[in-house]
Short mmCIF file of N, CA, C and O in Angstrom, two decimals:
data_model
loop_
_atom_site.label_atom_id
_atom_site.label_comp_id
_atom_site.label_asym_id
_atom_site.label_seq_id
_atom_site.Cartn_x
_atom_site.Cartn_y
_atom_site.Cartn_z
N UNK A 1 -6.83 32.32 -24.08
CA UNK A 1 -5.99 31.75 -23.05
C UNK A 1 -5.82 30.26 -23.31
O UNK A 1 -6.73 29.47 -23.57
N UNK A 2 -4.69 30.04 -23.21
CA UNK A 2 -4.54 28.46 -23.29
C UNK A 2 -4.84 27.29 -21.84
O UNK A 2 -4.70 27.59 -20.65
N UNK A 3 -5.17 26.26 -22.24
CA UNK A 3 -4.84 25.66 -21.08
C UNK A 3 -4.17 25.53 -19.90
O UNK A 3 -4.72 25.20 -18.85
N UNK A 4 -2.77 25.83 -20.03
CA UNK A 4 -1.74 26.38 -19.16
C UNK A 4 -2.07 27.16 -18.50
O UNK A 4 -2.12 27.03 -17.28
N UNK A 5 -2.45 28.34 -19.24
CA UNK A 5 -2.70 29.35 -18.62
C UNK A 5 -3.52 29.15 -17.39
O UNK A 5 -3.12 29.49 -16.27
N UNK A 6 -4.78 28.55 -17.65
CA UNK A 6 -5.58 28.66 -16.91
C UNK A 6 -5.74 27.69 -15.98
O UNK A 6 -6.68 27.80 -15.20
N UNK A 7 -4.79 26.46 -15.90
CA UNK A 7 -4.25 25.61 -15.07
C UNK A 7 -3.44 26.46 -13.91
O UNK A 7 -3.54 26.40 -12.68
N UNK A 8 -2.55 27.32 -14.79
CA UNK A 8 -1.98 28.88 -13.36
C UNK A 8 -2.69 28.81 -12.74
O UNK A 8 -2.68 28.11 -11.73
N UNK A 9 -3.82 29.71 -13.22
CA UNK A 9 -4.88 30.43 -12.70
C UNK A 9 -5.38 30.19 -11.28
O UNK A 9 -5.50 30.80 -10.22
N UNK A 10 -5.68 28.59 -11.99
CA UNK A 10 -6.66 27.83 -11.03
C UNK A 10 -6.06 27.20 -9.52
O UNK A 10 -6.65 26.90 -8.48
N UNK A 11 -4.64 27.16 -9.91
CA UNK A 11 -3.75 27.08 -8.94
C UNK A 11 -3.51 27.82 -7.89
O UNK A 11 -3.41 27.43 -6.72
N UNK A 12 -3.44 28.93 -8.34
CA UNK A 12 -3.18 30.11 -7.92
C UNK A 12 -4.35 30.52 -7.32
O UNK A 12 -4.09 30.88 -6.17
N UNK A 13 -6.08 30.68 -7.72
CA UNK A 13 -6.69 30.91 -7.38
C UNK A 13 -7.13 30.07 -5.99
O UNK A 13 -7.43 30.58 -4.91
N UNK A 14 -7.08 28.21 -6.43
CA UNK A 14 -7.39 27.83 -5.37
C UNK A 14 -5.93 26.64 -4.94
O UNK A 14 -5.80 25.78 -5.82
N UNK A 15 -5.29 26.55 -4.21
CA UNK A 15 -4.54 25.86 -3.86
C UNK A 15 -4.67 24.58 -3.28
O UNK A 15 -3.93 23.60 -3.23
N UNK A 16 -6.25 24.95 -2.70
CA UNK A 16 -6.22 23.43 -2.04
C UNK A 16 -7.08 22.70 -2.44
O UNK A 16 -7.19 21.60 -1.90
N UNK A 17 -7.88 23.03 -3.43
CA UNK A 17 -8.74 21.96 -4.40
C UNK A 17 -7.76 21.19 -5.60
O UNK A 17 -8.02 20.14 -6.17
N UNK A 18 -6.52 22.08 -5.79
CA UNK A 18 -5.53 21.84 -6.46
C UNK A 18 -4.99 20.47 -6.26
O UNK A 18 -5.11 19.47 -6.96
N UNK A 19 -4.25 20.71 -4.92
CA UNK A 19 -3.45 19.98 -4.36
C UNK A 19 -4.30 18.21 -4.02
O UNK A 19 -3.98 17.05 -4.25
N UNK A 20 -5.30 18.79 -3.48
CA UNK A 20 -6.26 17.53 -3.41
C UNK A 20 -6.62 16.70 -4.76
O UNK A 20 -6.89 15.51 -4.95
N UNK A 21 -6.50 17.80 -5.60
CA UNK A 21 -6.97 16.64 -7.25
C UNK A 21 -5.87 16.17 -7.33
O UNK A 21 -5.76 14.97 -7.60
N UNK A 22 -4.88 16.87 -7.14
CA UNK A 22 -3.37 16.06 -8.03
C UNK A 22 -3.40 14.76 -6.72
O UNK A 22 -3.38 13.61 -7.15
N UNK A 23 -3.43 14.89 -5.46
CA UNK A 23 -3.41 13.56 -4.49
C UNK A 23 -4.56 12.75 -5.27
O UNK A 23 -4.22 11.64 -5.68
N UNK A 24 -5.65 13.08 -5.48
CA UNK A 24 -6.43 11.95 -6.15
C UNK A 24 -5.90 11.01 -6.78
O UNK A 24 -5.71 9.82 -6.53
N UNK A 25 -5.56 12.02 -8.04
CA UNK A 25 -4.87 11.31 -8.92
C UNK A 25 -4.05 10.42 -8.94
O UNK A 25 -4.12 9.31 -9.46
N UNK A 26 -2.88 11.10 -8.11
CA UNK A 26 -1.75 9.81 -7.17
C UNK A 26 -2.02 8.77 -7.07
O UNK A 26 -1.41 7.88 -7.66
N UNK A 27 -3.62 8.46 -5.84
CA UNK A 27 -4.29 7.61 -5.00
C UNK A 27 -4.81 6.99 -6.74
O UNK A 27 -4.18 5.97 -7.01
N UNK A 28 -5.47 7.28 -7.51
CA UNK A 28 -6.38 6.58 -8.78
C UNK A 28 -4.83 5.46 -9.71
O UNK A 28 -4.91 4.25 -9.93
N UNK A 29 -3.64 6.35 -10.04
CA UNK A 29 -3.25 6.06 -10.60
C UNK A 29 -2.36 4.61 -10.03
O UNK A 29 -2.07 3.66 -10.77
N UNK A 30 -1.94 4.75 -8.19
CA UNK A 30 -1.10 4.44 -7.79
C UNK A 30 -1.27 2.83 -7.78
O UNK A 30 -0.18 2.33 -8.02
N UNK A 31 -2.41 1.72 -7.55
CA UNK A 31 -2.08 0.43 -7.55
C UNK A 31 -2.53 0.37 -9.10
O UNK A 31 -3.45 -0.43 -9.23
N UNK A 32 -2.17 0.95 -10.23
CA UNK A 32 -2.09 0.03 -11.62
C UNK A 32 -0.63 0.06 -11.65
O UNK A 32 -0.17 -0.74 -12.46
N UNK A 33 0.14 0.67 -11.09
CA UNK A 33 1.39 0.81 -10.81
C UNK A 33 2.02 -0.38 -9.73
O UNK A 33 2.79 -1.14 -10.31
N UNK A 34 1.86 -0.61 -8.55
CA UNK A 34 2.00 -0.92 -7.64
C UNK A 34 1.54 -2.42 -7.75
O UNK A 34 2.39 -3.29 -7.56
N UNK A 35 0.28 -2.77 -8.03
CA UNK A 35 -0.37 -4.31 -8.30
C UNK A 35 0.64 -5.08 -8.96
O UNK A 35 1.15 -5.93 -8.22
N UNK A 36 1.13 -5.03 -10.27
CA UNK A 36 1.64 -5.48 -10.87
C UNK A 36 3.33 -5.65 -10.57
O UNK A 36 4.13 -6.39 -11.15
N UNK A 37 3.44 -5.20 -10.05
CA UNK A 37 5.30 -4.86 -9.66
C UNK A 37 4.74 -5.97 -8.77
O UNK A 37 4.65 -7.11 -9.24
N UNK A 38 4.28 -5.63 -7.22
CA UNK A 38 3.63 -6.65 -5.92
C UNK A 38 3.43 -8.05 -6.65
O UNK A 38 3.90 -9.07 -6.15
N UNK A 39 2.70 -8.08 -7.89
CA UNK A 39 2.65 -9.61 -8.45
C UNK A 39 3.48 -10.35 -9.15
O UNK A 39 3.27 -11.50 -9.53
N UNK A 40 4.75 -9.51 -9.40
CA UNK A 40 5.65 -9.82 -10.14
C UNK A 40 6.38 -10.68 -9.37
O UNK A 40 6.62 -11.78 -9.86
N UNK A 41 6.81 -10.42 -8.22
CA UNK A 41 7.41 -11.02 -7.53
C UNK A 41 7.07 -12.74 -7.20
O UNK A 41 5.92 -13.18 -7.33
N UNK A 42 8.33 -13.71 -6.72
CA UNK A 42 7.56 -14.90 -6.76
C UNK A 42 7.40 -15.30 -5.75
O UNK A 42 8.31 -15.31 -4.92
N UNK A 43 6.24 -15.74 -5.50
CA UNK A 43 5.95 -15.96 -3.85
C UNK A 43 5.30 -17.65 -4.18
O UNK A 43 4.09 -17.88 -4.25
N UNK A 44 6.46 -18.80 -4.37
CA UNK A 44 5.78 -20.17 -5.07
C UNK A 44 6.65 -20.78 -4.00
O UNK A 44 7.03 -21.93 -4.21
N UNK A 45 7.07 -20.09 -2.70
CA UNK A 45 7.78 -21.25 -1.72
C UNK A 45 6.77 -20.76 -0.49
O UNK A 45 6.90 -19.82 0.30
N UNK A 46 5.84 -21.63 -0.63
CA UNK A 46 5.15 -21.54 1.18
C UNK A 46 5.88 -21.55 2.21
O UNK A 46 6.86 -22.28 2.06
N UNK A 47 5.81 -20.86 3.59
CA UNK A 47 6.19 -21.59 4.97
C UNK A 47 4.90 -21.93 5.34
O UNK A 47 3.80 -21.42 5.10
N UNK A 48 5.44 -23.37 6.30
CA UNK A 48 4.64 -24.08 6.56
C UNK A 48 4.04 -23.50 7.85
O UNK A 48 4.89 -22.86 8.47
N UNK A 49 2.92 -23.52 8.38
CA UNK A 49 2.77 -22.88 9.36
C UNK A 49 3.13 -24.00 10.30
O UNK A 49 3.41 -25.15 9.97
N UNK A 50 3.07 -23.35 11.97
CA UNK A 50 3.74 -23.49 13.19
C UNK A 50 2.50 -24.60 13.51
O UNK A 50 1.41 -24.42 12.97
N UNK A 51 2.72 -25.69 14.38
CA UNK A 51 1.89 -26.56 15.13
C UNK A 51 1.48 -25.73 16.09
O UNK A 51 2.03 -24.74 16.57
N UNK A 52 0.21 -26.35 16.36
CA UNK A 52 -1.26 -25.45 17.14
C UNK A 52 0.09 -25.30 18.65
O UNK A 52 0.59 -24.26 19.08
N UNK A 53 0.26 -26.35 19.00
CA UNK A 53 1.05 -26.53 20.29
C UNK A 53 2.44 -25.84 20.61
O UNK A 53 3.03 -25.78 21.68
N UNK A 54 2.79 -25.35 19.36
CA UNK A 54 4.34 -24.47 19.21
C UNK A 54 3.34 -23.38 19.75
O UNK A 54 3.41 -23.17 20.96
N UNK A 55 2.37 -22.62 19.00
CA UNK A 55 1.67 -21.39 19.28
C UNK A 55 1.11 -21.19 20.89
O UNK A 55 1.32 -20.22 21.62
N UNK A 56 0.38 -22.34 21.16
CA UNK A 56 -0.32 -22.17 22.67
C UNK A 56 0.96 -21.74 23.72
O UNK A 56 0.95 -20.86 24.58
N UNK A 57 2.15 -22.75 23.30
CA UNK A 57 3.51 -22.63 24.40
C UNK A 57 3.77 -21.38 24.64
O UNK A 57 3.79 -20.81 25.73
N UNK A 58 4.05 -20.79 23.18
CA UNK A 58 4.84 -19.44 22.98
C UNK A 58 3.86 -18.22 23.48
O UNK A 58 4.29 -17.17 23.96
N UNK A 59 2.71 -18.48 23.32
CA UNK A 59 1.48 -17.34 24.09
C UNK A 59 1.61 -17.27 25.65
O UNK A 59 1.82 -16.29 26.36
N UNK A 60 1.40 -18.74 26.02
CA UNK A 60 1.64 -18.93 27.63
C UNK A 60 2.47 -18.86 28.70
O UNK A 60 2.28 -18.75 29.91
N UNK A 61 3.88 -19.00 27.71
CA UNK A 61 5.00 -19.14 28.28
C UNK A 61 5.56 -20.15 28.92
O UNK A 61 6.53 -20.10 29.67
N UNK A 62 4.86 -21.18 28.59
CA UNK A 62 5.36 -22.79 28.90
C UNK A 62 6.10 -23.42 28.12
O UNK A 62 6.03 -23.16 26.92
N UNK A 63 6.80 -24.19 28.50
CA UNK A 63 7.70 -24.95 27.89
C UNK A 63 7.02 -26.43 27.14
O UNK A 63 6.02 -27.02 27.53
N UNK A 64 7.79 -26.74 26.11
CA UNK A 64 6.78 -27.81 25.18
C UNK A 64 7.25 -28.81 26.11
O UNK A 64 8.06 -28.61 27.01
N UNK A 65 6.50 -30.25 25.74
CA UNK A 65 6.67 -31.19 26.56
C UNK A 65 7.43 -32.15 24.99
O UNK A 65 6.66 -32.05 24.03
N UNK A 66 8.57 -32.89 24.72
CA UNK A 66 8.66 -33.40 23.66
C UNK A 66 8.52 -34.67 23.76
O UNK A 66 8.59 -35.38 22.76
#
């Protein structure tokens, strides 16, 4: 029997130990895939974050004092 074959087999025999290895695999293979694309991208323009006092207003619902 060849490999194939018995890749059927095993399929066939069990479906859901099957299905779970091939998701492994997915999950093992998926950020050597994914990392590199995500880092490719250029992320070299910061936003600046918000003053402490923009944040307290907008939580409280008060108006800034300028």
């Amino acid at each position: 029997m060849g490999v194939m074959e018995k890749l059927k087999i095993f399929v066939v025999q069990e479906p859901i130990v099957a299905v779970s290895c091939l998701i492994g695999g997915i999950g093992l293979l998926l950020p050597a895939v994914v990392r590199p694309i995500l880092d490719s991208f250029d992320s070299a323009e910061q936003v600046p974050p918000p003053q402490l006092s923009e944040v307290v207003a907008a939580v409280t619902g008060k108006k800034q004092r300028d």
